[in-house]
CSV table of C-alpha atoms and ligand atoms in Angstrom, one decimal:
chain,number,residue,atom,x,y,z
A,22,UNK,CA,81.6,90.4,124.5
A,23,UNK,CA,80.3,93.9,123.7
A,24,UNK,CA,83.1,96.9,122.9
A,25,UNK,CA,82.8,100.2,123.3
A,26,UNK,CA,85.9,101.4,119.8
A,27,UNK,CA,86.6,105.0,120.6
A,28,UNK,CA,88.3,106.5,117.4
A,29,UNK,CA,86.4,104.0,115.2
A,30,UNK,CA,86.9,106.5,112.9
A,31,UNK,CA,89.9,106.7,112.7
A,32,UNK,CA,93.3,105.5,110.9
A,33,UNK,CA,94.1,103.0,113.6
A,34,UNK,CA,90.7,103.1,114.9
A,35,UNK,CA,88.8,101.3,111.7
A,36,UNK,CA,91.6,99.1,111.5
A,37,UNK,CA,90.8,97.9,115.1
A,38,UNK,CA,86.9,97.3,114.2
A,39,UNK,CA,87.8,95.5,111.7
A,40,UNK,CA,89.5,93.1,113.8
A,41,UNK,CA,87.2,93.0,116.8
A,42,UNK,CA,84.5,92.5,114.3
A,43,UNK,CA,86.2,89.7,112.3
A,44,UNK,CA,86.5,87.8,115.7
A,45,UNK,CA,82.9,88.4,117.1
A,46,UNK,CA,82.9,90.5,118.9
A,47,UNK,CA,80.0,93.9,118.2
A,48,UNK,CA,80.8,96.8,118.2
A,49,UNK,CA,79.7,100.1,119.4
A,50,UNK,CA,81.5,102.9,117.9
A,51,UNK,CA,81.7,106.6,119.1
A,52,UNK,CA,83.6,109.0,117.1
A,53,UNK,CA,84.3,112.5,116.6
A,54,UNK,CA,83.6,112.1,112.3
A,55,UNK,CA,79.7,110.4,113.5
A,56,UNK,CA,79.9,113.8,116.1
A,57,UNK,CA,79.9,111.9,119.4
A,58,UNK,CA,82.7,113.9,121.6
A,59,UNK,CA,84.7,111.3,123.9
A,60,UNK,CA,84.5,114.8,126.3
A,61,UNK,CA,80.9,114.7,126.0
A,62,UNK,CA,79.9,112.6,129.3
A,63,UNK,CA,76.1,111.7,129.0
A,64,UNK,CA,77.1,110.3,125.1
A,65,UNK,CA,79.4,107.9,126.7
A,66,UNK,CA,76.8,107.3,129.0
A,67,UNK,CA,74.1,106.2,126.5
A,68,UNK,CA,77.0,103.9,124.7
A,69,UNK,CA,78.1,102.1,127.7
A,70,UNK,CA,75.0,99.7,128.7
A,71,UNK,CA,76.0,96.3,127.7
A,72,UNK,CA,79.9,97.1,127.0
A,73,UNK,CA,81.9,94.5,128.3
A,74,UNK,CA,85.7,96.7,127.4
A,75,UNK,CA,86.7,99.9,126.0
A,76,UNK,CA,89.6,100.3,123.4
A,77,UNK,CA,90.2,103.7,123.8
A,78,UNK,CA,92.0,105.3,119.8
A,79,UNK,CA,90.9,108.3,120.2
A,80,UNK,CA,93.6,111.4,120.5
A,81,UNK,CA,94.2,114.0,119.1
A,82,UNK,CA,97.9,113.0,117.8
A,83,UNK,CA,101.4,114.0,116.1
A,84,UNK,CA,104.1,116.6,117.8
A,85,UNK,CA,102.7,118.9,117.4
A,86,UNK,CA,103.3,122.5,116.2
A,87,UNK,CA,103.7,125.1,119.1
A,88,UNK,CA,102.0,125.8,122.4
A,89,UNK,CA,99.3,127.2,121.3
A,90,UNK,CA,98.1,123.0,120.7
A,91,UNK,CA,99.5,122.7,124.4
A,92,UNK,CA,95.4,123.0,125.5
A,93,UNK,CA,93.9,120.9,122.8
A,94,UNK,CA,96.1,118.3,123.4
A,95,UNK,CA,95.1,118.0,127.4
A,96,UNK,CA,91.4,118.3,126.6
A,97,UNK,CA,90.9,116.0,123.9
A,98,UNK,CA,93.7,113.3,125.4
A,99,UNK,CA,93.5,113.6,128.8
A,100,UNK,CA,89.6,115.4,130.4
A,101,UNK,CA,88.6,113.2,127.7
A,102,UNK,CA,90.0,109.7,129.3
A,103,UNK,CA,89.7,111.1,133.1
A,104,UNK,CA,85.5,111.5,131.4
A,105,UNK,CA,85.7,108.1,129.5
A,106,UNK,CA,86.9,106.3,133.2
A,107,UNK,CA,84.9,107.5,135.2
A,108,UNK,CA,81.8,106.7,132.7
A,109,UNK,CA,83.2,103.0,132.9
A,110,UNK,CA,83.2,103.3,136.7
A,111,UNK,CA,80.1,104.3,136.6
A,112,UNK,CA,78.5,101.4,134.5
A,113,UNK,CA,80.6,98.7,136.1
A,114,UNK,CA,82.8,98.5,133.1
A,115,UNK,CA,86.1,97.0,133.8
A,116,UNK,CA,88.7,96.1,131.4
A,117,UNK,CA,90.7,99.4,129.1
A,118,UNK,CA,92.5,98.6,126.3
A,119,UNK,CA,94.5,101.8,125.6
A,120,UNK,CA,96.3,103.3,122.5
A,121,UNK,CA,99.6,104.8,123.9
A,122,UNK,CA,102.6,105.4,122.1
A,123,UNK,CA,106.7,105.1,122.5
A,124,UNK,CA,106.9,108.9,123.0
A,125,UNK,CA,106.3,108.9,126.7
A,126,UNK,CA,110.0,107.1,126.5
A,127,UNK,CA,111.8,109.9,124.8
A,128,UNK,CA,115.1,108.9,123.8
A,129,UNK,CA,115.8,105.7,122.9
A,130,UNK,CA,117.8,103.1,125.3
A,131,UNK,CA,121.4,103.4,124.1
A,132,UNK,CA,124.8,100.7,125.5
A,133,UNK,CA,128.0,102.1,125.9
A,134,UNK,CA,130.7,100.3,125.2
A,135,UNK,CA,132.7,101.1,128.2
A,136,UNK,CA,130.0,102.2,130.7
A,137,UNK,CA,126.5,100.2,130.0
A,138,UNK,CA,123.4,100.9,129.9
A,139,UNK,CA,123.3,105.1,129.5
A,140,UNK,CA,120.7,107.7,128.6
A,141,UNK,CA,122.0,110.4,126.8
A,142,UNK,CA,120.2,114.2,127.2
A,143,UNK,CA,118.8,115.6,124.5
A,144,UNK,CA,120.8,116.5,121.2
A,145,UNK,CA,122.1,120.2,121.6
A,146,UNK,CA,121.2,122.5,119.1
A,147,UNK,CA,124.8,123.2,118.4
A,148,UNK,CA,125.2,119.0,117.3
A,149,UNK,CA,123.3,118.9,115.1
A,150,UNK,CA,123.7,122.0,113.1
A,151,UNK,CA,127.2,120.9,112.9
A,152,UNK,CA,125.5,117.5,111.6
A,153,UNK,CA,126.5,115.2,114.7
A,154,UNK,CA,123.3,113.4,114.8
A,155,UNK,CA,124.8,110.6,117.0
A,156,UNK,CA,124.2,110.7,120.8
A,157,UNK,CA,127.3,110.9,123.1
A,158,UNK,CA,127.7,108.9,126.2
A,159,UNK,CA,127.3,111.6,128.8
A,160,UNK,CA,129.9,110.2,131.3
A,161,UNK,CA,133.2,109.4,128.4
A,162,UNK,CA,131.7,111.8,125.5
A,163,UNK,CA,131.9,107.9,122.9
A,164,UNK,CA,129.8,107.1,120.2
A,165,UNK,CA,127.0,104.3,121.2
A,166,UNK,CA,124.9,101.6,120.0
A,167,UNK,CA,120.8,102.0,120.2
A,168,UNK,CA,119.0,98.8,121.8
A,169,UNK,CA,115.7,97.4,122.5
A,170,UNK,CA,113.6,99.6,124.6
A,171,UNK,CA,112.0,97.9,127.3
A,172,UNK,CA,108.8,99.2,128.6
A,173,UNK,CA,110.3,99.1,132.2
A,174,UNK,CA,113.0,102.2,131.2
A,175,UNK,CA,112.3,105.9,132.6
A,176,UNK,CA,109.3,107.9,131.5
A,177,UNK,CA,110.8,110.8,129.0
A,178,UNK,CA,108.0,112.8,127.5
A,179,UNK,CA,109.2,115.4,125.5
A,180,UNK,CA,106.8,117.6,124.3
A,181,UNK,CA,102.9,117.8,124.3
A,182,UNK,CA,101.4,114.6,122.8
A,183,UNK,CA,103.9,112.5,124.9
A,184,UNK,CA,102.6,114.2,127.9
A,185,UNK,CA,98.9,113.2,127.6
A,186,UNK,CA,100.0,109.9,126.2
A,187,UNK,CA,101.6,109.6,129.7
A,188,UNK,CA,98.7,111.1,131.6
A,189,UNK,CA,96.6,108.5,129.6
A,190,UNK,CA,98.0,105.9,131.5
A,191,UNK,CA,97.8,106.9,134.8
A,192,UNK,CA,94.7,107.5,134.9
A,193,UNK,CA,94.2,104.9,133.9
A,194,UNK,CA,96.7,103.1,136.7
A,195,UNK,CA,94.5,105.4,138.8
A,196,UNK,CA,91.0,104.1,137.8
A,197,UNK,CA,91.9,100.2,137.3
A,198,UNK,CA,93.5,100.7,141.1
A,199,UNK,CA,90.1,102.5,142.3
A,200,UNK,CA,87.7,99.9,140.8
A,201,UNK,CA,89.6,96.6,140.4
A,202,UNK,CA,89.6,97.3,136.3
A,203,UNK,CA,91.6,95.7,134.0
A,204,UNK,CA,93.9,98.7,131.6
A,205,UNK,CA,96.5,97.1,129.1
A,206,UNK,CA,98.4,100.3,127.3
A,207,UNK,CA,99.8,99.3,123.4
A,208,UNK,CA,102.7,101.7,123.3
A,209,UNK,CA,102.6,102.0,119.6
A,210,UNK,CA,106.0,103.0,117.2
A,211,UNK,CA,105.2,104.3,113.9
A,212,UNK,CA,102.4,102.7,112.8
A,213,UNK,CA,102.1,102.9,108.8
A,214,UNK,CA,99.5,101.9,106.5
A,215,UNK,CA,96.0,101.7,104.6
A,216,UNK,CA,94.1,104.8,106.0
A,217,UNK,CA,97.2,106.5,107.2
A,218,UNK,CA,96.6,110.2,107.3
A,219,UNK,CA,98.5,112.8,104.7
A,220,UNK,CA,100.4,114.7,104.7
A,221,UNK,CA,99.9,117.5,107.6
A,222,UNK,CA,101.9,119.2,110.2
A,223,UNK,CA,101.1,116.6,112.3
A,224,UNK,CA,101.4,113.3,110.2
A,225,UNK,CA,104.2,110.8,110.7
A,226,UNK,CA,107.0,110.8,108.6
A,227,UNK,CA,105.4,107.8,106.5
A,228,UNK,CA,102.1,109.8,105.4
A,229,UNK,CA,104.6,112.9,104.5
A,230,UNK,CA,106.7,110.5,102.5
A,231,UNK,CA,104.1,108.6,100.7
A,232,UNK,CA,102.3,112.3,100.4
A,233,UNK,CA,105.4,114.2,98.8
A,234,UNK,CA,105.8,110.9,96.1
A,235,UNK,CA,102.3,111.4,95.3
A,236,UNK,CA,102.9,114.4,94.8
A,237,UNK,CA,105.6,113.3,92.0
A,238,UNK,CA,108.0,115.3,95.2
A,239,UNK,CA,111.4,113.3,96.7
A,240,UNK,CA,111.2,112.6,99.8
A,241,UNK,CA,113.1,115.0,101.9
A,242,UNK,CA,115.1,113.1,104.9
A,243,UNK,CA,116.3,114.8,107.7
A,244,UNK,CA,119.4,114.3,109.3
A,245,UNK,CA,121.2,111.8,107.1
A,246,UNK,CA,119.1,109.3,107.0
A,247,UNK,CA,120.2,107.3,109.8
A,248,UNK,CA,117.8,107.7,112.8
A,249,UNK,CA,116.4,104.3,113.6
A,250,UNK,CA,112.9,103.0,114.1
A,251,UNK,CA,110.0,100.7,114.4
A,252,UNK,CA,108.0,101.0,111.4
A,253,UNK,CA,104.3,98.4,112.5
A,254,UNK,CA,101.5,98.1,109.6
A,255,UNK,CA,98.3,99.2,111.0
A,256,UNK,CA,96.2,95.6,110.9
A,257,UNK,CA,99.3,94.4,113.4
A,258,UNK,CA,98.1,97.5,116.1
A,259,UNK,CA,95.1,96.0,115.5
A,260,UNK,CA,96.0,92.2,116.3
A,261,UNK,CA,97.2,93.7,119.1
A,262,UNK,CA,94.4,95.3,120.8
A,263,UNK,CA,93.0,92.4,120.1
A,264,UNK,CA,95.0,90.5,121.9
A,265,UNK,CA,95.2,93.1,124.9
A,266,UNK,CA,91.4,91.9,125.4
A,267,UNK,CA,91.9,89.1,127.4
A,268,UNK,CA,95.4,90.4,129.3
A,269,UNK,CA,96.5,91.8,131.9
A,270,UNK,CA,95.3,91.3,135.5
A,271,UNK,CA,93.1,92.9,137.7
A,272,UNK,CA,93.6,96.6,140.2
A,273,UNK,CA,97.1,97.7,137.6
A,274,UNK,CA,98.4,98.6,134.6
A,275,UNK,CA,99.5,96.8,131.6
A,276,UNK,CA,101.9,97.7,129.2
A,277,UNK,CA,103.3,96.7,126.2
A,278,UNK,CA,105.3,97.4,122.8
A,279,UNK,CA,103.6,97.1,119.9
A,280,UNK,CA,106.3,96.9,117.1
A,281,UNK,CA,107.5,94.7,114.1
A,282,UNK,CA,110.8,93.6,116.2
A,283,UNK,CA,113.0,94.9,112.6
A,284,UNK,CA,114.0,98.6,113.0
A,285,UNK,CA,115.1,100.2,110.3
A,286,UNK,CA,116.0,103.5,109.7
A,287,UNK,CA,113.8,106.7,108.2
A,288,UNK,CA,116.4,106.6,104.9
A,289,UNK,CA,115.3,103.4,104.2
A,290,UNK,CA,111.6,103.8,104.5
A,291,UNK,CA,112.3,107.0,102.0
A,292,UNK,CA,114.5,104.6,100.1
A,293,UNK,CA,112.0,101.5,99.5
A,294,UNK,CA,109.2,103.7,99.1
A,295,UNK,CA,110.1,105.2,96.4
A,296,UNK,CA,111.5,102.5,94.5
A,297,UNK,CA,108.1,100.8,94.9
A,298,UNK,CA,106.2,104.2,93.4
A,299,UNK,CA,109.6,104.4,90.5
A,300,UNK,CA,110.8,107.6,92.0
A,301,UNK,CA,111.8,110.4,92.7
A,302,UNK,CA,114.5,108.9,94.7
A,303,UNK,CA,115.1,111.0,98.6
A,304,UNK,CA,117.4,113.2,99.2
A,305,UNK,CA,118.7,113.9,102.1
A,306,UNK,CA,118.8,117.6,103.9
A,307,UNK,CA,120.8,116.9,107.3
A,308,UNK,CA,118.5,119.1,108.0
A,309,UNK,CA,116.7,118.5,111.7
A,310,UNK,CA,113.9,119.0,114.7
A,311,UNK,CA,115.1,119.5,117.8
A,312,UNK,CA,113.0,117.8,118.9
A,313,UNK,CA,113.1,115.2,117.2
A,314,UNK,CA,114.7,111.9,119.0
A,315,UNK,CA,117.7,109.8,116.9
A,316,UNK,CA,117.0,106.1,117.9
A,317,UNK,CA,114.0,104.3,119.2
A,318,UNK,CA,113.2,100.8,118.8
A,319,UNK,CA,111.2,98.6,120.7
A,320,UNK,CA,111.7,95.5,122.4
A,321,UNK,CA,108.9,92.9,121.8
A,322,UNK,CA,109.1,90.2,124.2
A,323,UNK,CA,107.0,91.0,126.8
A,324,UNK,CA,104.0,91.3,123.8
A,325,UNK,CA,105.5,87.9,123.2
A,326,UNK,CA,105.2,86.4,126.3
A,327,UNK,CA,101.9,87.9,127.8
A,328,UNK,CA,100.0,88.9,124.9
A,329,UNK,CA,101.0,86.0,122.7
A,330,UNK,CA,101.9,88.9,120.0
A,331,UNK,CA,103.7,88.6,116.8
A,332,UNK,CA,103.9,90.9,114.3
A,333,UNK,CA,102.7,89.4,111.0
A,334,UNK,CA,103.2,92.3,108.3
A,335,UNK,CA,107.9,92.7,107.5
A,336,UNK,CA,109.1,95.4,106.3
A,337,UNK,CA,109.0,94.8,102.5
A,338,UNK,CA,105.4,93.4,101.6
A,339,UNK,CA,103.9,96.5,103.9
A,340,UNK,CA,105.9,98.4,102.4
A,341,UNK,CA,104.5,97.4,99.1
A,342,UNK,CA,101.5,97.8,99.9
A,343,UNK,CA,101.8,101.8,101.9
A,344,UNK,CA,103.8,102.2,99.1
A,345,UNK,CA,99.8,102.6,96.4
A,346,UNK,CA,98.1,102.5,99.0
A,347,UNK,CA,95.0,104.6,99.8
A,348,UNK,CA,96.2,107.4,102.4
A,349,UNK,CA,92.9,109.5,104.8
A,350,UNK,CA,92.2,112.6,105.7
A,351,UNK,CA,93.6,114.7,107.7
A,352,UNK,CA,92.9,113.5,111.7
A,353,UNK,CA,90.4,116.1,113.1
A,354,UNK,CA,90.6,118.0,116.1
B,585,LIG,C1,106.3,109.5,115.4
B,585,LIG,C2,104.3,110.5,115.8
B,585,LIG,C3,104.5,109.9,116.7
B,585,LIG,C4,103.9,108.8,117.7
B,585,LIG,C5,104.8,108.5,116.7
B,585,LIG,C6,104.5,106.6,117.0
B,585,LIG,C7,104.1,112.5,114.8
B,585,LIG,C8,104.9,113.5,113.9
B,585,LIG,N1,105.5,111.4,114.9
B,585,LIG,O1,107.2,109.8,116.0
B,585,LIG,O2,103.3,111.6,117.9
B,585,LIG,O3,103.8,108.8,118.9
B,585,LIG,O4,105.6,108.1,116.0
B,585,LIG,O5,104.1,106.0,116.4
B,585,LIG,O6,103.0,112.1,113.9
B,585,LIG,N2,111.3,113.1,108.5
B,585,LIG,C9,111.8,113.1,107.8
B,585,LIG,N3,111.6,113.6,106.7
B,585,LIG,C10,110.4,114.3,107.1
B,585,LIG,C11,109.6,114.1,108.4
B,585,LIG,C12,110.1,113.6,109.2
B,585,LIG,O7,113.4,112.9,108.0
B,585,LIG,O8,109.5,115.4,106.6
B,585,LIG,C13,112.3,112.2,110.3
B,585,LIG,C14,112.7,112.8,111.4
B,585,LIG,O9,113.4,114.2,111.3
B,585,LIG,C15,112.2,111.7,112.2
B,585,LIG,C16,111.7,110.3,111.8
B,585,LIG,O10,111.7,110.7,110.6
B,585,LIG,O11,113.8,110.9,112.4
B,585,LIG,C17,110.3,110.0,112.4
B,585,LIG,O12,109.5,111.1,112.5
B,585,LIG,P1,108.4,111.7,113.2
B,585,LIG,O13,107.3,110.1,112.2
B,585,LIG,O14,107.5,112.3,112.3
B,585,LIG,O15,107.9,110.5,114.3
B,585,LIG,P2,108.5,109.5,115.4
B,585,LIG,O16,109.4,110.9,116.5
B,585,LIG,O17,109.2,108.7,115.1
């Protein structure tokens, strides 16, 4: 089918473009890097005739630096998605795949041995400063075990990026209900792989570590390195987008975690990359960032069941490639 891919020249978008084209789809790209802005309704109008589905990857990404970033996040991510959805309605395009993020959940899921599933509050600065990194049971203060988070977990966006990703999901659900369209939101966990944008204040940790190693500096592991994430390879993420093109139901938004199903700690990530490159060895600094969550790992079962999506690239194999893969330019906008 003919697919409009926004963000087609970006890190994830460029891999999505390759996978869609390999599967025989005709890909029409829209990207700020080639002068086309998703906020420009007339530009979107020119690209939509004949398009059967939109895959929306264009976004301002990362955690942001401070409140001065708020207008840019709201403009690109919220307003841009609104412009796109209105244009889709004008052209009768009935299918959307949206790049969302696990950041919509906030802190991951946890079990207390005594109280079962609990939602810990944000960690207190005083605890972090004393090196008490693990969240505690809000009822008894006991240490918790991290559990895989499912798509029905409550939403708890804790920064501007997360808030705008959740707003995109809500707008997509509104659009689906109003138009009878099919919307699928893919909640990416920590994506890494070739062409990941190199180290900026907006980069994910895998790119930060890779950039440090390339410059001969040790990766700096914050907290005690025991924080867990699900690092998912960008080609697997692209395959999930392909699968999402034929999923979902009219009139609603379906959301899926896109993850490897193989959680690892940030310390393990640093060690694996440093080992592949022959050092320098990581240093664990016990620094902390107030906005960081401790553990967030995904349940991949809904994506497996409903999209038939299973990640194919394991951690060891993915890190072997990523340690030496070319990084991309910092993201624009
Ligand atoms: C990241 C992305 C988020 C994206 C999500 C899912 C950023 C900044 N965050 O969230 O936008 O939606 O993945 O793909 O892009 N750390 C270090 N050393 C460093 C930097 C970070 O140890 O030099 C640690 C952090 O303290 C944290 C972990 O690595 O515990 C992950 O950090 P990061 O990749 O920045 O953010 P996420 O919260 O995982």
